[in-house]
Amino acid sequence: MTHLLPLLAAATVGLCGAVGVVVTAARRPAAGAAIVFGVLALVGVWVCLPVNPYVPPVVLVGALVCLGLAPRFSWRMTGGDVLVHAAFALVGVAALGGASSTQVLGELILGAYPAYMIGRMLVERIGLVRAAEIMTCVWAVAAVLGLVEAVTGFNPFTAVPFPGHLYQVWAVSQERAGMARVEGAFGHSIAYATSMAAGIPFAAVTRWPSWLRCSTMVLLLGSTLPSLSRTGMMCALLALVLSLTLLRTDIDLRWRVGTLAGLGAAGAVGLSRLLEVFARAGREQSGSAEYRGTILVLVGHLRFLGASPVADSRGGTTKWAGFNSIDNEVLLAALRFGWAPVALFLVGLAVVVGRVLVRRGNAAQVALTALTPAYVTVAFITQLDSVVWIVLGMAVAAQAASTSDDGRSLTAKEAEELRVARVVAAFGRRLAPPGAASGSSPSPTSSQSPISSPSPASPPAAGPARSPAAAPPAQAPTPAPTSAAQTTVRRRAPSFAPARTVSPPVPAGRAAGRRRAVPVAPQGPPQSRPPQGPPQSYPPQGRPPQGPPQGPPQIRRREQQ
C-alpha cells in the first residue's frame, strides 16, 4: 500500500494542476495563451505522460485551455472551418480505406485537430493582436536561449534527463561541418528554425514601437542561422520580407526600408561565411537534397483515399517502397491518407497565398505562406506539427473576425467590436442588462389623465380668498383604482419655486461679464396659478385700514407698505 502513495500524490497534484489551468483559462484567456505558447516553445516533446498512444505536451495543456474557453466560444462555422473539417473528415474516412488507425489516432485526433482548435479558440477570445504579442514574447525568449546555446554550447532543455525513449531519440545534439546545430526545446534544428520563422509575422502586428518590432523580427531571423538549416533560414527570410512589404501594419516606412537595407548589407557580408560552412558539409547536404528529389517517384503510387499500397510496416516503423523517411510533409500525408484530403489543404493554401499577394492577408496567413518551402522539404517532426496547425487555426479565426456576417471586410476596430459582440452572444447574453429582452410595456404618456382635470395639490378654484389661518386642513387625495390593463401616471404637483436661469451664448466681441440671465420656464405640464379671489378695494390715503387686512400675503404686504 505504501508504494501507491507516491502515485496518489502525483495524481492529486496533476489533477489540481489541470483544474487550475482550466480555471485560469476561463477567467484570464491571455494567461491561457501564455501557458500554451510557453509549453509549445519551451518544453521538449520528451516531457510527456507515459501512456500509449503518445500525446504531445502542448496538446494536453491546450485541451485544458480549450475546456476553459469553450463556454464562451461561438462555435460559428466559416468557410475556412468547413474546408479544414472536410479534410479532417476525409482523413478519418481513410481509415476505412486501409490507412493505419494508429496513425489516424495519433496524427489527427491527438495531434492536428486539437492544435487547430487551440489556435481557433484563442484568437476568437483574445484577438489576433493580443495573441501575437504573447506568442512573440515567448518566441523571443526561445530565440535568445538559442543564441546562448550557439555561443556556449549549453542546451538547458536537454541538460535534465527525462526517462523515456523520446529523450534518447530527440535530446541528442546534431552537427554539420563540425559545428553543433542549435535545437532548443524542439529536439531538431529544422523544427527549431522553421518554428522561429513562423513567429516573425506575428511580431510585425504587435502594438509595440516600430523599432522594437523590427528588432524582434531580426532577432528571430538571426536565431535561425546557428541551426544551419537551409529550410529554416529560407522560411525566416521570406517571412521577414513579406511582413515588411505585403503585410499591412503601421510600422514606420523608415524602419521598413532601414531593416531591409541592413538585412541586405548583413547578407552580403555573412553570405560567404555561410556558404563556406555548407561547402565543408559537402556530401551531407548534397545527399539530403538529392534524397528529397528521389522520393518524388512515390507520387505515382498514391491513392485517392487510404494508404499507399507500397507501405511496409514492420516493428513499429513504416517504409514506403524501401524509403525509410519521407522529408516531404505533403507527400507523406498523401502516402498515409490519400491525395484527396491533401488536395483540399492545397486549395486552402492557394487561397491564403493569393490573399497575401494582394495585401489582404493577416499575420497568421503570412506565416503559413512563409512556411511554404517547409511543406515540401521536411516532415512535421516534434513541435513543428503543432506550430503549423495552431497557426492555421489562428488564421481561420482572424479571417472570421475581420469579415462581417454578410461577407464584408471590416477594419481593425470594427473587427474587434464584432469579436467582442460574438463572445458576449456565445456566453448566453449574460452581460446584457436585466429586462432588456422583455416585452414592450405601454407608454406612460398614453395613460395620462387630461390636463383639464384638477390636480390633487391645487387649491379650490372658487370662493373668496381666505387667510392662511382660516384655511381648512388639506386632505390626502384618494388614489384612482387601477387595473392590470391600464397604468395610471400621477401628475406632478405645481412648483412655485423661482425659475432657474441659464446663460445664452455670448456673441463674438461681447465680454463674458455682460451675459444676461434668461429665465427658463419650469418643467412639467402647464399649470394654472390658483385664482386670487374677487378684487379687493383699497382705503383712501391718510385713513388707517379698518379691520385685519384681507387677501393673499402679497396684497397684505403691499397694504402694510
Coordinates of C-alpha atoms in Angstrom, one line a residue:
M1 CA 0.0 0.0 0.0
T2 CA 2.9 2.4 0.8
H3 CA 4.2 2.1 -2.8
L4 CA 1.0 3.6 -4.1
L5 CA 1.3 6.8 -2.0
P6 CA 3.7 8.5 -4.5
L7 CA 1.4 7.6 -7.4
L8 CA -1.6 9.0 -5.5
A9 CA 0.3 12.2 -4.6
A10 CA 1.4 12.7 -8.2
A11 CA -2.2 12.1 -9.4
T12 CA -3.5 14.6 -6.9
V13 CA -1.0 17.2 -7.9
G14 CA -1.7 16.6 -11.6
L15 CA -5.5 16.9 -11.1
C16 CA -5.1 20.1 -9.1
G17 CA -2.9 21.5 -11.9
A18 CA -5.3 20.5 -14.6
V19 CA -8.2 22.2 -12.7
G20 CA -6.0 25.3 -12.2
V21 CA -5.3 25.5 -15.9
V22 CA -8.9 25.3 -16.8
V23 CA -10.0 27.9 -14.3
T24 CA -7.1 30.2 -15.3
A25 CA -8.1 30.0 -19.0
A26 CA -11.7 30.6 -18.2
R27 CA -11.0 33.7 -16.1
R28 CA -7.9 35.1 -17.9
P29 CA -7.7 33.8 -21.5
A30 CA -4.5 35.7 -22.1
A31 CA -2.9 33.7 -19.3
G32 CA -4.1 30.5 -21.0
A33 CA -2.5 31.7 -24.2
A34 CA 0.8 32.3 -22.4
I35 CA 0.6 28.7 -21.0
V36 CA 0.0 27.2 -24.4
F37 CA 2.8 29.1 -26.2
G38 CA 5.2 28.6 -23.3
V39 CA 4.7 24.8 -23.4
L40 CA 4.9 24.8 -27.2
A41 CA 8.3 26.6 -27.4
L42 CA 10.0 25.9 -24.0
V43 CA 9.0 22.3 -23.2
G44 CA 10.6 19.4 -25.1
V45 CA 8.5 16.7 -26.8
W46 CA 10.0 14.1 -24.5
V47 CA 8.3 15.6 -21.4
C48 CA 5.1 13.6 -21.7
L49 CA 2.9 11.2 -19.9
P50 CA 4.0 7.5 -20.0
V51 CA 0.9 6.5 -22.0
N52 CA 0.3 4.9 -25.3
P53 CA -0.6 6.5 -27.8
Y54 CA 1.7 9.4 -27.4
V55 CA 0.1 12.8 -26.5
P56 CA 2.2 15.9 -27.1
P57 CA 2.6 18.2 -24.1
V58 CA 1.1 21.2 -25.9
V59 CA -1.9 19.2 -27.0
L60 CA -2.5 18.0 -23.4
V61 CA -2.2 21.5 -21.9
G62 CA -4.1 23.1 -24.9
A63 CA -7.0 20.7 -24.4
L64 CA -7.4 22.0 -20.8
V65 CA -7.2 25.6 -22.0
C66 CA -9.9 24.8 -24.6
L67 CA -12.1 23.5 -21.9
G68 CA -11.9 26.8 -20.1
L69 CA -12.6 28.8 -23.3
A70 CA -15.4 26.5 -24.6
P71 CA -18.3 28.2 -22.7
R72 CA -17.7 31.5 -24.4
F73 CA -16.8 30.1 -27.8
S74 CA -19.2 30.9 -30.6
W75 CA -18.9 27.6 -32.5
R76 CA -19.6 29.6 -35.6
M77 CA -18.5 27.8 -38.8
T78 CA -16.8 29.8 -41.5
G79 CA -15.6 28.9 -45.0
G80 CA -12.1 28.0 -43.6
D81 CA -13.7 25.9 -40.9
V82 CA -15.7 23.9 -43.4
L83 CA -12.6 23.3 -45.6
V84 CA -10.5 22.1 -42.7
H85 CA -13.2 19.9 -41.2
A86 CA -13.9 18.4 -44.6
A87 CA -10.2 17.5 -44.9
F88 CA -10.1 16.1 -41.4
A89 CA -13.2 14.0 -42.1
L90 CA -11.6 12.5 -45.2
V91 CA -8.6 11.6 -43.1
G92 CA -10.9 9.8 -40.7
V93 CA -12.6 8.0 -43.6
A94 CA -9.2 7.0 -44.9
A95 CA -9.0 4.5 -42.0
L96 CA -11.7 2.5 -43.8
G97 CA -9.5 2.6 -47.0
G98 CA -6.5 0.9 -45.5
A99 CA -4.9 3.7 -43.5
S100 CA -3.5 2.8 -40.2
S101 CA -5.9 3.5 -37.4
T102 CA -3.0 4.2 -35.1
Q103 CA -1.7 6.9 -37.4
V104 CA -5.2 8.4 -37.7
L105 CA -5.5 8.5 -33.9
G106 CA -2.0 9.9 -33.4
E107 CA -1.9 12.4 -36.3
L108 CA -5.5 13.6 -36.3
I109 CA -7.3 13.1 -33.0
L110 CA -4.3 13.6 -30.7
G111 CA -2.4 16.0 -32.9
A112 CA -3.8 18.1 -35.7
Y113 CA -7.3 18.7 -34.7
P114 CA -6.7 19.7 -31.0
A115 CA -3.9 22.0 -32.1
Y116 CA -6.2 23.6 -34.7
M117 CA -8.9 24.2 -32.2
I118 CA -6.4 25.8 -29.8
G119 CA -5.4 28.5 -32.2
R120 CA -9.1 28.9 -33.3
M121 CA -10.4 29.5 -29.8
L122 CA -7.5 31.6 -28.5
V123 CA -7.7 34.2 -31.3
E124 CA -11.5 34.4 -31.2
R125 CA -11.4 35.1 -27.5
I126 CA -8.5 37.5 -27.1
G127 CA -8.0 38.7 -30.7
L128 CA -5.1 38.2 -33.1
V129 CA -3.1 41.2 -31.9
R130 CA -3.1 40.1 -28.2
A131 CA -2.3 36.5 -29.2
A132 CA 0.5 37.7 -31.4
E133 CA 2.0 39.8 -28.6
I134 CA 2.1 36.8 -26.2
M135 CA 3.5 34.5 -28.9
T136 CA 6.2 37.0 -29.8
C137 CA 7.3 37.3 -26.2
V138 CA 7.7 33.6 -25.8
W139 CA 9.4 33.2 -29.2
A140 CA 11.8 36.0 -28.3
V141 CA 12.8 34.1 -25.2
A142 CA 13.3 30.9 -27.2
A143 CA 15.4 32.8 -29.7
V144 CA 17.7 34.3 -27.0
L145 CA 18.2 30.9 -25.5
G146 CA 19.0 29.5 -28.9
L147 CA 21.7 32.2 -29.4
V148 CA 23.1 31.5 -25.9
E149 CA 23.2 27.8 -26.9
A150 CA 25.1 28.7 -30.1
V151 CA 27.7 30.7 -28.1
T152 CA 28.2 28.5 -25.1
G153 CA 27.2 25.1 -26.5
F154 CA 24.9 24.5 -23.5
N155 CA 21.3 23.5 -24.1
P156 CA 19.3 23.9 -20.8
F157 CA 16.4 21.8 -22.2
T158 CA 18.4 18.7 -22.7
A159 CA 20.6 19.1 -19.6
V160 CA 18.0 17.5 -17.3
P161 CA 17.5 13.8 -18.4
F162 CA 13.9 12.6 -18.7
P163 CA 13.0 8.9 -18.6
G164 CA 11.6 7.5 -21.8
H165 CA 12.5 6.6 -25.3
L166 CA 11.8 10.0 -26.8
Y167 CA 14.5 11.7 -24.7
Q168 CA 17.1 9.3 -26.1
V169 CA 15.9 10.0 -29.7
W170 CA 15.5 13.8 -29.7
A171 CA 17.8 15.1 -26.9
V172 CA 20.9 14.4 -29.0
S173 CA 22.9 17.3 -30.4
Q174 CA 23.3 17.4 -34.2
E175 CA 26.3 18.6 -36.0
R176 CA 27.1 19.9 -39.5
A177 CA 30.6 20.6 -40.8
G178 CA 31.9 20.1 -37.3
M179 CA 29.6 22.7 -35.8
A180 CA 26.8 22.0 -33.3
R181 CA 23.4 22.9 -34.6
V182 CA 21.0 24.8 -32.3
E183 CA 17.9 22.9 -31.4
G184 CA 16.5 24.5 -28.3
A185 CA 13.5 22.6 -26.8
F186 CA 12.4 21.4 -30.3
G187 CA 14.7 18.4 -30.4
H188 CA 15.7 19.1 -34.1
S189 CA 17.4 22.1 -35.7
I190 CA 15.0 22.1 -38.7
A191 CA 11.9 22.2 -36.4
Y192 CA 13.5 24.9 -34.3
A193 CA 14.4 27.2 -37.2
T194 CA 11.1 26.7 -39.0
S195 CA 9.1 27.4 -35.9
M196 CA 11.1 30.6 -35.2
A197 CA 10.4 31.7 -38.8
A198 CA 6.6 31.3 -38.1
G199 CA 6.7 33.9 -35.4
I200 CA 8.2 36.7 -37.5
P201 CA 4.8 37.9 -39.0
F202 CA 3.2 37.9 -35.5
A203 CA 5.9 40.3 -34.3
A204 CA 5.0 42.7 -37.0
V205 CA 1.4 43.1 -36.0
T206 CA 2.0 43.8 -32.3
R207 CA 1.3 47.2 -30.7
W208 CA 4.9 47.9 -29.9
P209 CA 7.0 50.7 -31.3
S210 CA 8.4 50.3 -34.8
W211 CA 12.0 49.9 -33.7
L212 CA 11.1 47.2 -31.2
R213 CA 9.1 45.2 -33.7
C214 CA 11.8 45.3 -36.3
S215 CA 14.4 44.4 -33.8
T216 CA 12.3 41.4 -32.7
M217 CA 11.9 40.2 -36.3
V218 CA 15.6 40.5 -36.9
L219 CA 16.3 38.6 -33.6
L220 CA 14.0 35.7 -34.8
L221 CA 15.7 35.7 -38.1
G222 CA 19.2 35.7 -36.5
S223 CA 18.2 32.7 -34.3
T224 CA 17.8 30.5 -37.4
L225 CA 21.4 31.0 -38.5
P226 CA 23.1 28.8 -35.9
S227 CA 20.6 26.0 -36.7
L228 CA 22.4 25.6 -40.1
S229 CA 19.0 24.7 -41.6
R230 CA 18.6 25.9 -45.1
T231 CA 14.8 25.4 -44.9
G232 CA 14.5 27.3 -41.7
M233 CA 16.6 30.2 -42.9
M234 CA 14.8 30.4 -46.2
C235 CA 11.4 30.5 -44.4
A236 CA 12.6 33.2 -41.9
L237 CA 13.9 35.4 -44.7
L238 CA 10.7 35.0 -46.7
A239 CA 8.6 35.8 -43.6
L240 CA 10.6 39.0 -42.8
V241 CA 10.3 40.3 -46.4
L242 CA 6.6 39.5 -46.6
S243 CA 6.0 41.1 -43.2
L244 CA 7.7 44.4 -44.2
T245 CA 6.3 44.6 -47.7
L246 CA 2.9 42.9 -48.1
L247 CA 1.6 42.7 -44.6
R248 CA -0.5 45.8 -43.6
T249 CA 0.9 47.2 -40.4
D250 CA 1.6 50.6 -39.0
I251 CA 5.4 50.2 -38.9
D252 CA 7.1 53.4 -39.9
L253 CA 8.4 53.4 -43.5
R254 CA 11.9 54.5 -42.4
W255 CA 12.1 51.4 -40.2
R256 CA 10.9 49.2 -43.0
V257 CA 13.4 50.5 -45.5
G258 CA 16.2 50.6 -42.9
T259 CA 15.6 47.0 -41.8
L260 CA 15.6 45.7 -45.4
A261 CA 18.7 47.7 -46.3
G262 CA 20.5 46.5 -43.2
L263 CA 19.5 42.9 -43.9
G264 CA 20.9 43.2 -47.4
A265 CA 24.2 44.6 -46.1
A266 CA 24.5 41.9 -43.5
G267 CA 23.6 39.2 -46.0
A268 CA 26.3 40.5 -48.4
V269 CA 28.9 40.2 -45.6
G270 CA 27.8 37.0 -43.9
L271 CA 26.7 35.0 -47.0
S272 CA 30.2 34.0 -47.9
R273 CA 30.8 32.6 -44.4
L274 CA 27.5 30.7 -44.5
L275 CA 28.3 29.2 -47.9
E276 CA 31.7 28.2 -46.6
V277 CA 30.1 26.2 -43.8
F278 CA 27.8 24.5 -46.3
A279 CA 30.7 23.7 -48.6
R280 CA 32.5 22.0 -45.7
A281 CA 29.4 19.9 -45.1
G282 CA 30.0 18.6 -48.6
R283 CA 28.4 15.2 -49.2
E284 CA 26.0 15.5 -46.3
Q285 CA 24.0 18.5 -47.6
S286 CA 24.1 17.4 -51.2
G287 CA 23.0 14.0 -50.3
S288 CA 20.0 15.3 -48.4
A289 CA 19.0 17.5 -51.4
E290 CA 19.3 14.5 -53.8
Y291 CA 17.2 12.3 -51.5
R292 CA 14.4 14.8 -51.4
G293 CA 14.3 14.7 -55.2
T294 CA 14.4 10.9 -55.4
I295 CA 11.4 10.3 -53.1
L296 CA 9.2 12.1 -55.7
V297 CA 8.9 8.8 -57.5
L298 CA 6.3 7.8 -54.9
V299 CA 3.8 10.2 -56.3
G300 CA 2.8 7.5 -58.8
H301 CA 1.8 5.2 -56.0
L302 CA -0.8 7.4 -54.4
R303 CA -4.4 6.5 -53.8
F304 CA -7.5 8.8 -53.8
L305 CA -8.3 7.8 -50.2
G306 CA -6.3 5.5 -48.0
A307 CA -2.7 4.3 -47.5
S308 CA -0.5 3.7 -50.5
P309 CA 0.0 0.1 -51.5
V310 CA 3.8 0.4 -51.3
A311 CA 3.6 0.8 -47.4
D312 CA 5.5 -1.8 -45.5
S313 CA 5.0 -1.7 -41.7
R314 CA 7.4 -3.8 -39.6
G315 CA 8.4 -3.4 -36.0
G316 CA 6.5 -0.2 -35.5
T317 CA 8.2 1.6 -38.4
T318 CA 6.8 2.1 -41.9
K319 CA 8.8 2.0 -45.2
W320 CA 7.5 3.3 -48.5
A321 CA 8.9 1.4 -51.4
G322 CA 12.2 1.0 -49.5
F323 CA 12.4 4.6 -48.3
N324 CA 12.9 4.9 -44.6
S325 CA 12.0 8.6 -44.1
I326 CA 10.0 11.0 -46.3
D327 CA 11.3 14.5 -46.0
N328 CA 8.2 16.0 -47.6
E329 CA 5.1 16.5 -45.4
V330 CA 2.7 16.9 -48.4
L331 CA 3.9 13.6 -49.9
L332 CA 4.0 11.8 -46.6
A333 CA 0.4 12.8 -45.8
A334 CA -0.7 11.7 -49.2
L335 CA 1.0 8.3 -48.8
R336 CA -0.7 7.8 -45.4
F337 CA -4.2 9.0 -46.1
G338 CA -4.6 9.6 -49.8
W339 CA -4.3 12.6 -52.0
A340 CA -7.9 13.8 -51.6
P341 CA -7.5 15.4 -48.1
V342 CA -4.1 16.8 -49.2
A343 CA -5.7 18.4 -52.2
L344 CA -8.2 20.3 -50.0
F345 CA -5.4 21.7 -47.9
L346 CA -3.5 22.7 -51.0
V347 CA -6.6 24.6 -52.3
G348 CA -6.8 26.4 -49.0
L349 CA -3.1 27.2 -49.1
A350 CA -3.5 28.6 -52.6
V351 CA -6.3 30.9 -51.4
V352 CA -4.1 32.1 -48.5
V353 CA -1.2 32.8 -50.7
G354 CA -3.5 34.8 -53.1
R355 CA -4.8 36.9 -50.2
V356 CA -1.2 37.6 -49.1
L357 CA -0.1 38.6 -52.5
V358 CA -2.9 41.2 -52.9
R359 CA -2.1 42.5 -49.4
R360 CA -5.3 41.2 -47.8
G361 CA -3.8 38.6 -45.6
N362 CA -3.4 38.7 -41.8
A363 CA -0.3 37.8 -39.8
A364 CA -1.2 34.1 -39.5
Q365 CA -1.8 33.8 -43.2
V366 CA 1.6 35.4 -43.9
A367 CA 3.2 32.9 -41.6
L368 CA 1.5 30.0 -43.5
T369 CA 2.7 31.5 -46.8
A370 CA 6.3 31.9 -45.5
L371 CA 6.4 28.2 -44.4
T372 CA 5.6 27.0 -48.0
P373 CA 9.2 25.8 -48.6
A374 CA 9.0 23.6 -45.5
Y375 CA 5.9 21.8 -46.6
V376 CA 7.8 20.0 -49.4
T377 CA 11.3 19.8 -47.9
V378 CA 10.8 18.5 -44.3
A379 CA 8.4 16.4 -42.4
F380 CA 6.4 17.8 -39.5
I381 CA 8.5 16.5 -36.6
T382 CA 8.4 17.3 -32.9
Q383 CA 6.7 20.7 -32.2
L384 CA 6.7 21.8 -35.8
D385 CA 3.5 19.8 -36.4
S386 CA 1.7 21.6 -33.6
V387 CA 3.0 25.0 -34.6
V388 CA 1.6 24.7 -38.1
W389 CA -1.8 23.6 -37.0
I390 CA -2.1 26.2 -34.3
V391 CA -1.1 28.9 -36.8
L392 CA -3.7 27.6 -39.2
G393 CA -6.4 27.8 -36.5
M394 CA -5.3 31.4 -35.8
A395 CA -5.5 32.3 -39.5
V396 CA -9.1 31.0 -39.8
A397 CA -10.2 32.8 -36.6
A398 CA -8.6 36.0 -37.6
Q399 CA -10.2 35.9 -41.0
A400 CA -13.6 35.2 -39.5
A401 CA -13.1 38.2 -37.1
S402 CA -12.3 40.5 -40.0
T403 CA -15.4 39.5 -42.0
S404 CA -18.9 40.5 -41.2
D405 CA -21.9 38.1 -41.3
D406 CA -22.7 39.4 -44.8
G407 CA -19.1 38.8 -46.1
R408 CA -18.0 42.5 -45.9
S409 CA -14.4 43.1 -44.9
L410 CA -14.0 45.1 -41.7
T411 CA -11.5 47.5 -40.3
A412 CA -9.4 46.5 -37.3
K413 CA -11.7 48.5 -34.9
E414 CA -14.9 47.0 -36.4
A415 CA -13.4 43.5 -36.3
E416 CA -12.6 43.9 -32.6
E417 CA -16.1 45.2 -31.8
L418 CA -17.6 42.3 -33.8
R419 CA -15.4 39.8 -31.9
V420 CA -16.5 41.1 -28.5
A421 CA -20.1 41.0 -29.6
R422 CA -19.8 37.4 -30.7
V423 CA -18.1 36.4 -27.4
V424 CA -21.0 38.1 -25.4
A425 CA -23.6 36.3 -27.6
A426 CA -21.8 33.0 -27.1
F427 CA -21.9 33.5 -23.4
G428 CA -25.7 33.5 -23.3
R429 CA -26.0 37.3 -23.2
R430 CA -25.2 37.3 -19.5
L431 CA -23.7 40.7 -19.8
A432 CA -26.9 42.3 -21.2
P433 CA -28.9 44.5 -18.7
P434 CA -31.8 42.7 -17.0
G435 CA -35.2 43.3 -18.7
A436 CA -33.6 44.3 -22.0
A437 CA -35.2 41.4 -23.8
S438 CA -38.6 41.7 -22.1
G439 CA -41.7 42.6 -24.0
S440 CA -42.7 46.2 -24.6
S441 CA -44.8 47.9 -21.9
P442 CA -47.5 50.5 -22.5
S443 CA -46.2 54.1 -22.8
P444 CA -46.7 56.2 -19.7
T445 CA -47.8 59.2 -21.8
S446 CA -50.7 57.2 -23.3
S447 CA -52.4 56.7 -20.0
Q448 CA -52.0 60.2 -18.5
S449 CA -55.2 62.0 -17.4
P450 CA -56.3 65.1 -19.3
I451 CA -54.7 68.4 -18.4
S452 CA -58.1 69.9 -17.6
S453 CA -58.6 67.5 -14.6
P454 CA -57.9 69.1 -11.3
S455 CA -54.7 68.4 -9.6
P456 CA -54.9 66.9 -6.1
A457 CA -52.4 69.5 -4.8
S458 CA -54.3 72.5 -6.4
P459 CA -56.3 74.8 -4.1
P460 CA -60.1 75.2 -4.6
A461 CA -61.0 77.1 -7.8
A462 CA -63.9 79.2 -6.4
G463 CA -64.8 81.2 -3.3
P464 CA -63.3 84.2 -1.6
A465 CA -59.7 84.2 -0.6
R466 CA -59.0 83.2 2.9
S467 CA -56.2 83.9 5.2
P468 CA -53.8 81.0 5.9
A469 CA -55.1 80.7 9.4
A470 CA -58.6 80.1 8.2
A471 CA -57.7 77.6 5.5
P472 CA -59.1 74.1 6.1
P473 CA -56.6 71.3 6.5
A474 CA -55.6 69.6 3.3
Q475 CA -56.9 66.2 2.7
A476 CA -54.9 63.4 1.1
P477 CA -56.3 62.7 -2.4
T478 CA -57.9 59.3 -2.9
P479 CA -56.0 57.3 -5.5
A480 CA -58.0 56.2 -8.5
P481 CA -58.5 52.5 -8.9
T482 CA -56.1 50.8 -11.4
S483 CA -56.4 47.7 -13.4
A484 CA -53.9 45.2 -14.9
A485 CA -54.6 46.6 -18.4
Q486 CA -54.2 50.3 -17.6
T487 CA -51.4 52.1 -15.9
T488 CA -52.1 55.4 -14.1
V489 CA -49.4 58.1 -14.0
R490 CA -49.7 60.8 -11.4
R491 CA -49.2 64.3 -12.4
R492 CA -46.5 66.4 -10.8
A493 CA -47.6 68.9 -8.3
P494 CA -47.1 72.5 -9.4
S495 CA -43.9 74.2 -8.3
F496 CA -43.8 77.8 -7.3
A497 CA -40.0 77.9 -6.8
P498 CA -38.1 80.6 -8.6
A499 CA -37.3 79.7 -12.2
R500 CA -33.8 78.6 -13.0
T501 CA -31.7 80.7 -15.3
V502 CA -29.2 79.8 -18.0
S503 CA -26.8 82.0 -19.8
P504 CA -27.3 82.4 -23.6
P505 CA -24.4 82.1 -25.9
V506 CA -22.1 85.1 -25.8
P507 CA -21.9 86.9 -29.2
A508 CA -18.5 87.5 -30.6
G509 CA -16.9 90.6 -29.2
R510 CA -19.0 90.8 -26.0
A511 CA -17.4 90.4 -22.7
A512 CA -18.2 87.4 -20.5
G513 CA -19.3 89.6 -17.7
R514 CA -22.1 91.2 -19.7
R515 CA -24.1 88.0 -20.0
R516 CA -27.8 88.4 -19.3
A517 CA -29.7 85.7 -17.5
V518 CA -32.7 84.3 -19.4
P519 CA -35.5 82.8 -17.3
V520 CA -36.3 79.2 -18.1
A521 CA -39.9 78.0 -17.5
P522 CA -40.3 75.2 -15.0
Q523 CA -40.6 71.7 -16.5
G524 CA -43.7 69.6 -16.4
P525 CA -47.2 70.1 -17.8
P526 CA -48.5 73.7 -17.9
Q527 CA -50.2 74.6 -14.6
S528 CA -52.5 77.5 -13.9
R529 CA -51.9 79.6 -10.8
P530 CA -54.7 79.5 -8.2
P531 CA -57.3 82.3 -8.5
Q532 CA -56.8 85.2 -6.2
G533 CA -60.5 85.7 -5.5
P534 CA -62.5 88.9 -6.2
P535 CA -60.6 92.2 -6.5
Q536 CA -60.1 94.0 -3.2
S537 CA -60.9 97.6 -2.5
Y538 CA -58.2 99.8 -1.1
P539 CA -59.0 102.5 1.6
P540 CA -58.2 106.2 0.7
Q541 CA -54.9 107.7 1.5
G542 CA -54.5 109.0 5.1
R543 CA -57.0 106.8 6.7
P544 CA -55.9 103.7 8.5
P545 CA -57.3 100.4 7.3
Q546 CA -60.3 99.1 9.2
G547 CA -60.0 95.6 10.5
P548 CA -57.5 92.9 9.6
P549 CA -56.2 93.0 6.0
Q550 CA -57.8 90.6 3.7
G551 CA -56.4 88.8 0.7
P552 CA -53.3 86.8 0.0
P553 CA -49.9 87.5 1.6
Q554 CA -48.7 89.5 -1.4
I555 CA -51.6 92.0 -1.0
R556 CA -51.2 92.3 2.7
R557 CA -47.5 93.2 2.4
R558 CA -48.4 95.8 -0.2
E559 CA -51.1 97.4 2.1
Q560 CA -48.7 97.5 5.0
Q561 CA -46.2 99.4 2.9

